[in-house]
Amino acid sequence: MDILRLKALAGAGCFSIALIGAAMHPAHAGGLERGGYDIDLLFDPAPVATEAEATYVMPDRKYKNAKGPGGADISPLGFSTSADGAEPYWVPRIGVKAQIVQGVDCMFDYSQPWGAHTAPGSTWSGAFSNIETDIKSNNYAGTCSYKFGVGKGQLRFIGGVFYQDIGGFKENLISLAGAVGRVDLDASGWGWRAGVAYEIPEIALRASLVYNSQVKLDNISGTLTAPVLPTGSAPIYGSTQYMPDSVELKLQSGIAPGWLAFGSIKWVNWSVLQSVPICIVGTPTAACFTGNDASGSLQATSLDLMYRDGWTVSGGIGHKFNDQWSAAGQLSWDRGTSHGYGSQTDTWTLGGGVAYTPRPNIEVRLAGAIGVLTSGHSGVVNGENGYQAGTDASYDFGNDLITAISGGIKIKF
């Protein structure tokens, strides 16, 4: 799910500004995406450049007309038919880039690409599906590039690796008497990236195409806590899953003295995440899959996502007023990854920001965004092996507001 970050990159007599977005969950379409992947710092022409930034996102998703398991109206039992469907959150990022030798640059960064936090509570009619879900991630990446002259510009080959750890929990009701079940999970894995870029600094032109691989999570483990278990809790594991791969094309070019146009198209393979089966340790691996009882599945519970692939398209204009001040504006569209289950429908976002450069090696950035989360309905969706997600709750949601603010600083040496 896009959060805004203002980039101001100095060129030879030119400039470039790109107001970048990051899809979020559940406020933006984009699965579990928050900060996503960002390697723009790698293109900074300074021998050494560092940056730190943070974005605060405030989604305002409201659930209404909620019903309980099987579409039952349980409001006469004291359950509300409405709830808040999203929580605000921070997205940090820090990075450092250095020129290793002539033509070779490397960047190391920390980010939180994935995440989700919803806390509608235990008193709404959808509590059998979700009381609170909180997923967090940490990403540690190293990316290098080699550039050389081609024609009027420079061709750059890009490659890198990253390590991710992902963890979180989910709570939901398991009885009308108020019993609560909880799943805590952790996993980690490695990924890689490869790409190519072509730049003509004199006209602030850059075109880049970068692929980020899937991250294989084959060590999903944790604890299931529920009063129906003999000891109250049990160790659990999940079948191998993958965080999605992605492809992003970015374009920018100077269009007039002091003016820049930029845009991007991104595809994220969120359809790799459907329903994650959770099984108690000791359950045969062959029986740990999502399905109904007749399929032979022995899962204890599941984390249902049921995503389709995500697409993000954005474009904007930047302007440099003088050596100290620059500004940019951007319009973004995210295709919702939910298609009948969940609340991640299409999102439109308008963002803008300014960059202040008090000294040639220091840049301070401030940006903001406002957007619309489009309306929809969450109910039953058919999955594989006869499994149906959404049988434990259904609800509607209208057009809601999303806002975000972002600040950052870059220091060059």
PDB file of C-alpha atoms in Angstrom, residues 19-225:
ATOM      1  CA  LEU A  19       7.838  12.445  -5.981  1.00  0.00           C
ATOM      2  CA  ILE A  20       7.705   8.723  -5.405  1.00  0.00           C
ATOM      3  CA  GLY A  21       4.786   6.770  -3.953  1.00  0.00           C
ATOM      4  CA  ALA A  22       4.651   3.532  -1.974  1.00  0.00           C
ATOM      5  CA  ALA A  23       1.459   1.443  -1.944  1.00  0.00           C
ATOM      6  CA  MET A  24       0.139   0.585   1.455  1.00  0.00           C
ATOM      7  CA  HIS A  25      -2.155  -1.862   3.127  1.00  0.00           C
ATOM      8  CA  PRO A  26      -4.949  -1.439   3.689  1.00  0.00           C
ATOM      9  CA  ALA A  27      -5.231   2.184   2.636  1.00  0.00           C
ATOM     10  CA  HIS A  28      -3.691   1.753  -0.796  1.00  0.00           C
ATOM     11  CA  ALA A  29      -3.991  -1.012  -3.298  1.00  0.00           C
ATOM     12  CA  GLY A  30      -0.856  -3.108  -3.200  1.00  0.00           C
ATOM     13  CA  GLY A  31      -1.107  -6.157  -0.970  1.00  0.00           C
ATOM     14  CA  LEU A  32       1.198  -5.806   2.032  1.00  0.00           C
ATOM     15  CA  GLU A  33       3.319  -3.089   0.433  1.00  0.00           C
ATOM     16  CA  ARG A  34       4.322  -0.061   2.488  1.00  0.00           C
ATOM     17  CA  GLY A  35       7.652   1.472   1.517  1.00  0.00           C
ATOM     18  CA  GLY A  36       8.356  -0.983  -1.284  1.00  0.00           C
ATOM     19  CA  TYR A  37      11.783  -0.957  -2.931  1.00  0.00           C
ATOM     20  CA  ASP A  38      13.614   2.302  -3.695  1.00  0.00           C
ATOM     21  CA  ILE A  39      17.099   2.577  -5.225  1.00  0.00           C
ATOM     22  CA  ASP A  40      16.979   6.203  -6.420  1.00  0.00           C
ATOM     23  CA  LEU A  41      19.876   7.141  -4.137  1.00  0.00           C
ATOM     24  CA  LEU A  42      22.145   4.962  -6.303  1.00  0.00           C
ATOM     25  CA  PHE A  43      21.879   7.544  -9.112  1.00  0.00           C
ATOM     26  CA  ASP A  44      23.147  10.486  -7.049  1.00  0.00           C
ATOM     27  CA  PRO A  45      26.282  11.854  -8.786  1.00  0.00           C
ATOM     28  CA  ALA A  46      28.077  12.792  -5.539  1.00  0.00           C
ATOM     29  CA  PRO A  47      31.025  10.568  -4.488  1.00  0.00           C
ATOM     30  CA  VAL A  48      29.208   9.862  -1.196  1.00  0.00           C
ATOM     31  CA  ALA A  49      25.565  10.552  -0.379  1.00  0.00           C
ATOM     32  CA  THR A  50      23.467   9.650   2.643  1.00  0.00           C
ATOM     33  CA  GLU A  51      19.780  10.111   3.289  1.00  0.00           C
ATOM     34  CA  ALA A  52      17.192   9.447   5.961  1.00  0.00           C
ATOM     35  CA  GLU A  53      13.456   9.847   5.625  1.00  0.00           C
ATOM     36  CA  ALA A  54      10.231   8.923   7.361  1.00  0.00           C
ATOM     37  CA  THR A  55       6.604   8.984   6.268  1.00  0.00           C
ATOM     38  CA  TYR A  56       3.510   8.994   8.460  1.00  0.00           C
ATOM     39  CA  VAL A  57       0.438   7.522   6.791  1.00  0.00           C
ATOM     40  CA  MET A  58      -3.116   8.148   7.991  1.00  0.00           C
ATOM     41  CA  PRO A  59      -5.682   5.906   6.286  1.00  0.00           C
ATOM     42  CA  ASP A  60      -9.352   6.348   7.176  1.00  0.00           C
ATOM     43  CA  ARG A  61     -10.999   3.140   6.024  1.00  0.00           C
ATOM     44  CA  LYS A  62     -14.449   2.555   7.597  1.00  0.00           C
ATOM     45  CA  TYR A  63     -16.275  -0.793   7.596  1.00  0.00           C
ATOM     46  CA  LYS A  64     -20.082  -0.815   7.612  1.00  0.00           C
ATOM     47  CA  ASN A  65     -23.006  -3.249   7.257  1.00  0.00           C
ATOM     48  CA  ALA A  66     -20.843  -5.962   8.810  1.00  0.00           C
ATOM     49  CA  LYS A  67     -22.208  -9.457   9.363  1.00  0.00           C
ATOM     50  CA  GLY A  68     -20.817 -12.496  11.140  1.00  0.00           C
ATOM     51  CA  PRO A  69     -20.091 -16.084  10.081  1.00  0.00           C
ATOM     52  CA  GLY A  70     -22.242 -17.292   7.212  1.00  0.00           C
ATOM     53  CA  GLY A  71     -23.723 -13.823   6.736  1.00  0.00           C
ATOM     54  CA  ALA A  72     -25.513 -13.965  10.109  1.00  0.00           C
ATOM     55  CA  ASP A  73     -26.731 -10.741  11.704  1.00  0.00           C
ATOM     56  CA  ILE A  74     -25.178 -10.886  15.177  1.00  0.00           C
ATOM     57  CA  SER A  75     -25.855  -7.249  16.069  1.00  0.00           C
ATOM     58  CA  PRO A  76     -28.713  -8.300  18.439  1.00  0.00           C
ATOM     59  CA  LEU A  77     -25.981 -10.012  20.503  1.00  0.00           C
ATOM     60  CA  GLY A  78     -24.201  -6.702  21.045  1.00  0.00           C
ATOM     61  CA  PHE A  79     -21.869  -6.680  18.067  1.00  0.00           C
ATOM     62  CA  SER A  80     -21.521  -3.472  16.054  1.00  0.00           C
ATOM     63  CA  THR A  81     -22.091  -3.411  12.299  1.00  0.00           C
ATOM     64  CA  SER A  82     -19.316  -0.822  11.773  1.00  0.00           C
ATOM     65  CA  ALA A  83     -15.623  -0.461  12.658  1.00  0.00           C
ATOM     66  CA  ASP A  84     -12.417   1.386  11.803  1.00  0.00           C
ATOM     67  CA  GLY A  85     -10.557  -0.677   9.214  1.00  0.00           C
ATOM     68  CA  ALA A  86      -7.061   0.848   9.276  1.00  0.00           C
ATOM     69  CA  GLU A  87      -4.418   2.176  11.654  1.00  0.00           C
ATOM     70  CA  PRO A  88      -1.857   4.970  11.024  1.00  0.00           C
ATOM     71  CA  TYR A  89       1.787   3.967  10.758  1.00  0.00           C
ATOM     72  CA  TRP A  90       5.346   5.150  10.116  1.00  0.00           C
ATOM     73  CA  VAL A  91       7.562   4.074   7.224  1.00  0.00           C
ATOM     74  CA  PRO A  92      11.286   4.788   7.774  1.00  0.00           C
ATOM     75  CA  ARG A  93      14.199   4.461   5.375  1.00  0.00           C
ATOM     76  CA  ILE A  94      17.927   5.183   5.601  1.00  0.00           C
ATOM     77  CA  GLY A  95      20.641   4.692   3.002  1.00  0.00           C
ATOM     78  CA  VAL A  96      24.210   5.470   2.010  1.00  0.00           C
ATOM     79  CA  LYS A  97      25.717   5.470  -1.470  1.00  0.00           C
ATOM     80  CA  ALA A  98      29.390   5.658  -2.406  1.00  0.00           C
ATOM     81  CA  GLN A  99      31.465   5.631  -5.575  1.00  0.00           C
ATOM     82  CA  ILE A 100      33.763   2.646  -5.197  1.00  0.00           C
ATOM     83  CA  VAL A 101      35.892   3.277  -8.300  1.00  0.00           C
ATOM     84  CA  GLN A 102      35.252   5.263 -11.442  1.00  0.00           C
ATOM     85  CA  GLY A 103      31.992   4.017 -12.940  1.00  0.00           C
ATOM     86  CA  VAL A 104      31.072   1.735 -10.016  1.00  0.00           C
ATOM     87  CA  ASP A 105      28.607   2.890  -7.342  1.00  0.00           C
ATOM     88  CA  CYS A 106      27.200   0.911  -4.411  1.00  0.00           C
ATOM     89  CA  MET A 107      24.302   1.614  -2.070  1.00  0.00           C
ATOM     90  CA  PHE A 108      23.354   0.072   1.256  1.00  0.00           C
ATOM     91  CA  ASP A 109      19.953   0.759   2.782  1.00  0.00           C
ATOM     92  CA  TYR A 110      17.458  -0.271   5.445  1.00  0.00           C
ATOM     93  CA  SER A 111      13.722  -0.100   4.813  1.00  0.00           C
ATOM     94  CA  GLN A 112      10.381  -1.617   5.777  1.00  0.00           C
ATOM     95  CA  PRO A 113       8.873  -2.673   2.430  1.00  0.00           C
ATOM     96  CA  TRP A 114       5.940  -4.749   3.723  1.00  0.00           C
ATOM     97  CA  GLY A 115       3.448  -4.309   6.513  1.00  0.00           C
ATOM     98  CA  ALA A 116      -0.177  -4.150   7.595  1.00  0.00           C
ATOM     99  CA  HIS A 117      -2.049  -3.032  10.687  1.00  0.00           C
ATOM    100  CA  THR A 118      -5.778  -3.256  11.209  1.00  0.00           C
ATOM    101  CA  ALA A 119      -7.482  -3.227  14.609  1.00  0.00           C
ATOM    102  CA  PRO A 120     -11.279  -3.145  14.239  1.00  0.00           C
ATOM    103  CA  GLY A 121     -11.655  -4.678  17.714  1.00  0.00           C
ATOM    104  CA  SER A 122     -13.560  -7.529  19.334  1.00  0.00           C
ATOM    105  CA  THR A 123     -17.016  -5.944  19.417  1.00  0.00           C
ATOM    106  CA  TRP A 124     -17.762  -5.618  15.695  1.00  0.00           C
ATOM    107  CA  SER A 125     -19.638  -8.266  13.715  1.00  0.00           C
ATOM    108  CA  GLY A 126     -16.497  -9.208  11.767  1.00  0.00           C
ATOM    109  CA  ALA A 127     -14.499 -10.104  14.878  1.00  0.00           C
ATOM    110  CA  PHE A 128     -14.579 -13.797  13.933  1.00  0.00           C
ATOM    111  CA  SER A 129     -12.437 -12.776  10.983  1.00  0.00           C
ATOM    112  CA  ASN A 130     -10.227 -10.116  12.559  1.00  0.00           C
ATOM    113  CA  ILE A 131      -9.797  -8.374  15.894  1.00  0.00           C
ATOM    114  CA  GLU A 132      -6.305  -7.137  15.144  1.00  0.00           C
ATOM    115  CA  THR A 133      -3.680  -7.972  12.531  1.00  0.00           C
ATOM    116  CA  ASP A 134      -0.186  -6.482  12.655  1.00  0.00           C
ATOM    117  CA  ILE A 135       2.546  -7.447  10.167  1.00  0.00           C
ATOM    118  CA  LYS A 136       5.974  -5.813  10.045  1.00  0.00           C
ATOM    119  CA  SER A 137       9.141  -6.263   7.998  1.00  0.00           C
ATOM    120  CA  ASN A 138      12.800  -5.290   7.898  1.00  0.00           C
ATOM    121  CA  ASN A 139      14.812  -5.183   4.680  1.00  0.00           C
ATOM    122  CA  TYR A 140      18.621  -4.912   4.483  1.00  0.00           C
ATOM    123  CA  ALA A 141      19.904  -4.378   0.949  1.00  0.00           C
ATOM    124  CA  GLY A 142      23.104  -3.875  -0.997  1.00  0.00           C
ATOM    125  CA  THR A 143      22.888  -2.670  -4.594  1.00  0.00           C
ATOM    126  CA  CYS A 144      25.684  -1.780  -7.025  1.00  0.00           C
ATOM    127  CA  SER A 145      25.865  -0.460 -10.557  1.00  0.00           C
ATOM    128  CA  TYR A 146      28.414  -0.142 -13.335  1.00  0.00           C
ATOM    129  CA  LYS A 147      28.056   2.702 -15.831  1.00  0.00           C
ATOM    130  CA  PHE A 148      29.897   3.578 -19.022  1.00  0.00           C
ATOM    131  CA  GLY A 149      29.442   6.003 -21.894  1.00  0.00           C
ATOM    132  CA  VAL A 150      27.068   5.130 -24.718  1.00  0.00           C
ATOM    133  CA  GLY A 151      26.115   7.760 -27.292  1.00  0.00           C
ATOM    134  CA  LYS A 152      25.267  11.064 -25.638  1.00  0.00           C
ATOM    135  CA  GLY A 153      24.723   9.486 -22.237  1.00  0.00           C
ATOM    136  CA  GLN A 154      25.598   6.646 -19.885  1.00  0.00           C
ATOM    137  CA  LEU A 155      24.360   3.066 -19.764  1.00  0.00           C
ATOM    138  CA  ARG A 156      24.154   1.577 -16.281  1.00  0.00           C
ATOM    139  CA  PHE A 157      23.800  -2.088 -15.256  1.00  0.00           C
ATOM    140  CA  ILE A 158      22.330  -2.663 -11.796  1.00  0.00           C
ATOM    141  CA  GLY A 159      22.473  -5.674  -9.458  1.00  0.00           C
ATOM    142  CA  GLY A 160      21.989  -6.360  -5.778  1.00  0.00           C
ATOM    143  CA  VAL A 161      20.774  -8.628  -2.978  1.00  0.00           C
ATOM    144  CA  PHE A 162      18.519  -8.095   0.020  1.00  0.00           C
ATOM    145  CA  TYR A 163      17.592  -9.944   3.188  1.00  0.00           C
ATOM    146  CA  GLN A 164      14.116  -9.688   4.718  1.00  0.00           C
ATOM    147  CA  ASP A 165      12.640 -10.739   8.023  1.00  0.00           C
ATOM    148  CA  ILE A 166       8.877 -10.628   8.398  1.00  0.00           C
ATOM    149  CA  GLY A 167       6.794 -11.159  11.507  1.00  0.00           C
ATOM    150  CA  GLY A 168       3.439 -10.391  13.023  1.00  0.00           C
ATOM    151  CA  PHE A 169       0.285 -11.637  14.665  1.00  0.00           C
ATOM    152  CA  LYS A 170      -3.435 -11.979  14.093  1.00  0.00           C
ATOM    153  CA  GLU A 171      -6.247 -12.229  16.641  1.00  0.00           C
ATOM    154  CA  ASN A 172      -9.892 -13.175  16.080  1.00  0.00           C
ATOM    155  CA  LEU A 173     -12.873 -14.464  18.027  1.00  0.00           C
ATOM    156  CA  ILE A 174     -13.405 -18.208  18.098  1.00  0.00           C
ATOM    157  CA  SER A 175     -16.661 -18.275  20.112  1.00  0.00           C
ATOM    158  CA  LEU A 176     -19.590 -16.018  20.980  1.00  0.00           C
ATOM    159  CA  ALA A 177     -18.529 -16.350  24.605  1.00  0.00           C
ATOM    160  CA  GLY A 178     -15.566 -14.109  23.827  1.00  0.00           C
ATOM    161  CA  ALA A 179     -12.758 -16.658  23.451  1.00  0.00           C
ATOM    162  CA  VAL A 180      -9.921 -15.267  21.364  1.00  0.00           C
ATOM    163  CA  GLY A 181      -7.438 -17.116  19.187  1.00  0.00           C
ATOM    164  CA  ARG A 182      -4.047 -15.662  18.277  1.00  0.00           C
ATOM    165  CA  VAL A 183      -1.389 -16.599  15.742  1.00  0.00           C
ATOM    166  CA  ASP A 184       2.189 -15.276  16.002  1.00  0.00           C
ATOM    167  CA  LEU A 185       4.447 -15.900  12.996  1.00  0.00           C
ATOM    168  CA  ASP A 186       7.995 -15.109  11.868  1.00  0.00           C
ATOM    169  CA  ALA A 187       9.889 -15.842   8.651  1.00  0.00           C
ATOM    170  CA  SER A 188      12.891 -14.626   6.667  1.00  0.00           C
ATOM    171  CA  GLY A 189      14.513 -15.012   3.282  1.00  0.00           C
ATOM    172  CA  TRP A 190      16.804 -13.605   0.592  1.00  0.00           C
ATOM    173  CA  GLY A 191      16.106 -11.880  -2.693  1.00  0.00           C
ATOM    174  CA  TRP A 192      17.999 -10.222  -5.527  1.00  0.00           C
ATOM    175  CA  ARG A 193      17.516  -7.446  -8.048  1.00  0.00           C
ATOM    176  CA  ALA A 194      18.766  -6.671 -11.534  1.00  0.00           C
ATOM    177  CA  GLY A 195      18.178  -3.763 -13.844  1.00  0.00           C
ATOM    178  CA  VAL A 196      19.393  -1.375 -16.488  1.00  0.00           C
ATOM    179  CA  ALA A 197      19.269   2.407 -16.839  1.00  0.00           C
ATOM    180  CA  TYR A 198      20.211   4.996 -19.432  1.00  0.00           C
ATOM    181  CA  GLU A 199      20.970   8.610 -18.463  1.00  0.00           C
ATOM    182  CA  ILE A 200      21.749  11.890 -20.231  1.00  0.00           C
ATOM    183  CA  PRO A 201      22.522  14.235 -17.299  1.00  0.00           C
ATOM    184  CA  GLU A 202      22.608  17.386 -19.450  1.00  0.00           C
ATOM    185  CA  ILE A 203      18.858  17.174 -20.053  1.00  0.00           C
ATOM    186  CA  ALA A 204      17.999  15.349 -16.801  1.00  0.00           C
ATOM    187  CA  LEU A 205      16.925  12.295 -18.787  1.00  0.00           C
ATOM    188  CA  ARG A 206      16.812   8.909 -17.138  1.00  0.00           C
ATOM    189  CA  ALA A 207      15.052   5.679 -18.033  1.00  0.00           C
ATOM    190  CA  SER A 208      15.373   2.689 -15.713  1.00  0.00           C
ATOM    191  CA  LEU A 209      13.921  -0.811 -15.606  1.00  0.00           C
ATOM    192  CA  VAL A 210      14.473  -2.860 -12.438  1.00  0.00           C
ATOM    193  CA  TYR A 211      13.341  -6.367 -11.486  1.00  0.00           C
ATOM    194  CA  ASN A 212      13.148  -7.448  -7.819  1.00  0.00           C
ATOM    195  CA  SER A 213      12.953 -11.189  -7.240  1.00  0.00           C
ATOM    196  CA  GLN A 214      10.614 -13.162  -5.022  1.00  0.00           C
ATOM    197  CA  VAL A 215      11.698 -13.846  -1.449  1.00  0.00           C
ATOM    198  CA  LYS A 216      11.260 -17.488  -0.491  1.00  0.00           C
ATOM    199  CA  LEU A 217       9.883 -17.959   3.022  1.00  0.00           C
ATOM    200  CA  ASP A 218      10.460 -21.632   3.825  1.00  0.00           C
ATOM    201  CA  ASN A 219      10.964 -21.185   7.581  1.00  0.00           C
ATOM    202  CA  ILE A 220       7.564 -19.842   8.685  1.00  0.00           C
ATOM    203  CA  SER A 221       7.113 -20.670  12.376  1.00  0.00           C
ATOM    204  CA  GLY A 222       5.402 -19.355  15.466  1.00  0.00           C
ATOM    205  CA  THR A 223       2.778 -20.045  18.116  1.00  0.00           C
ATOM    206  CA  LEU A 224      -0.972 -20.641  18.083  1.00  0.00           C
ATOM    207  CA  THR A 225      -2.719 -19.531  21.279  1.00  0.00           C
TER     208      THR A 225
END
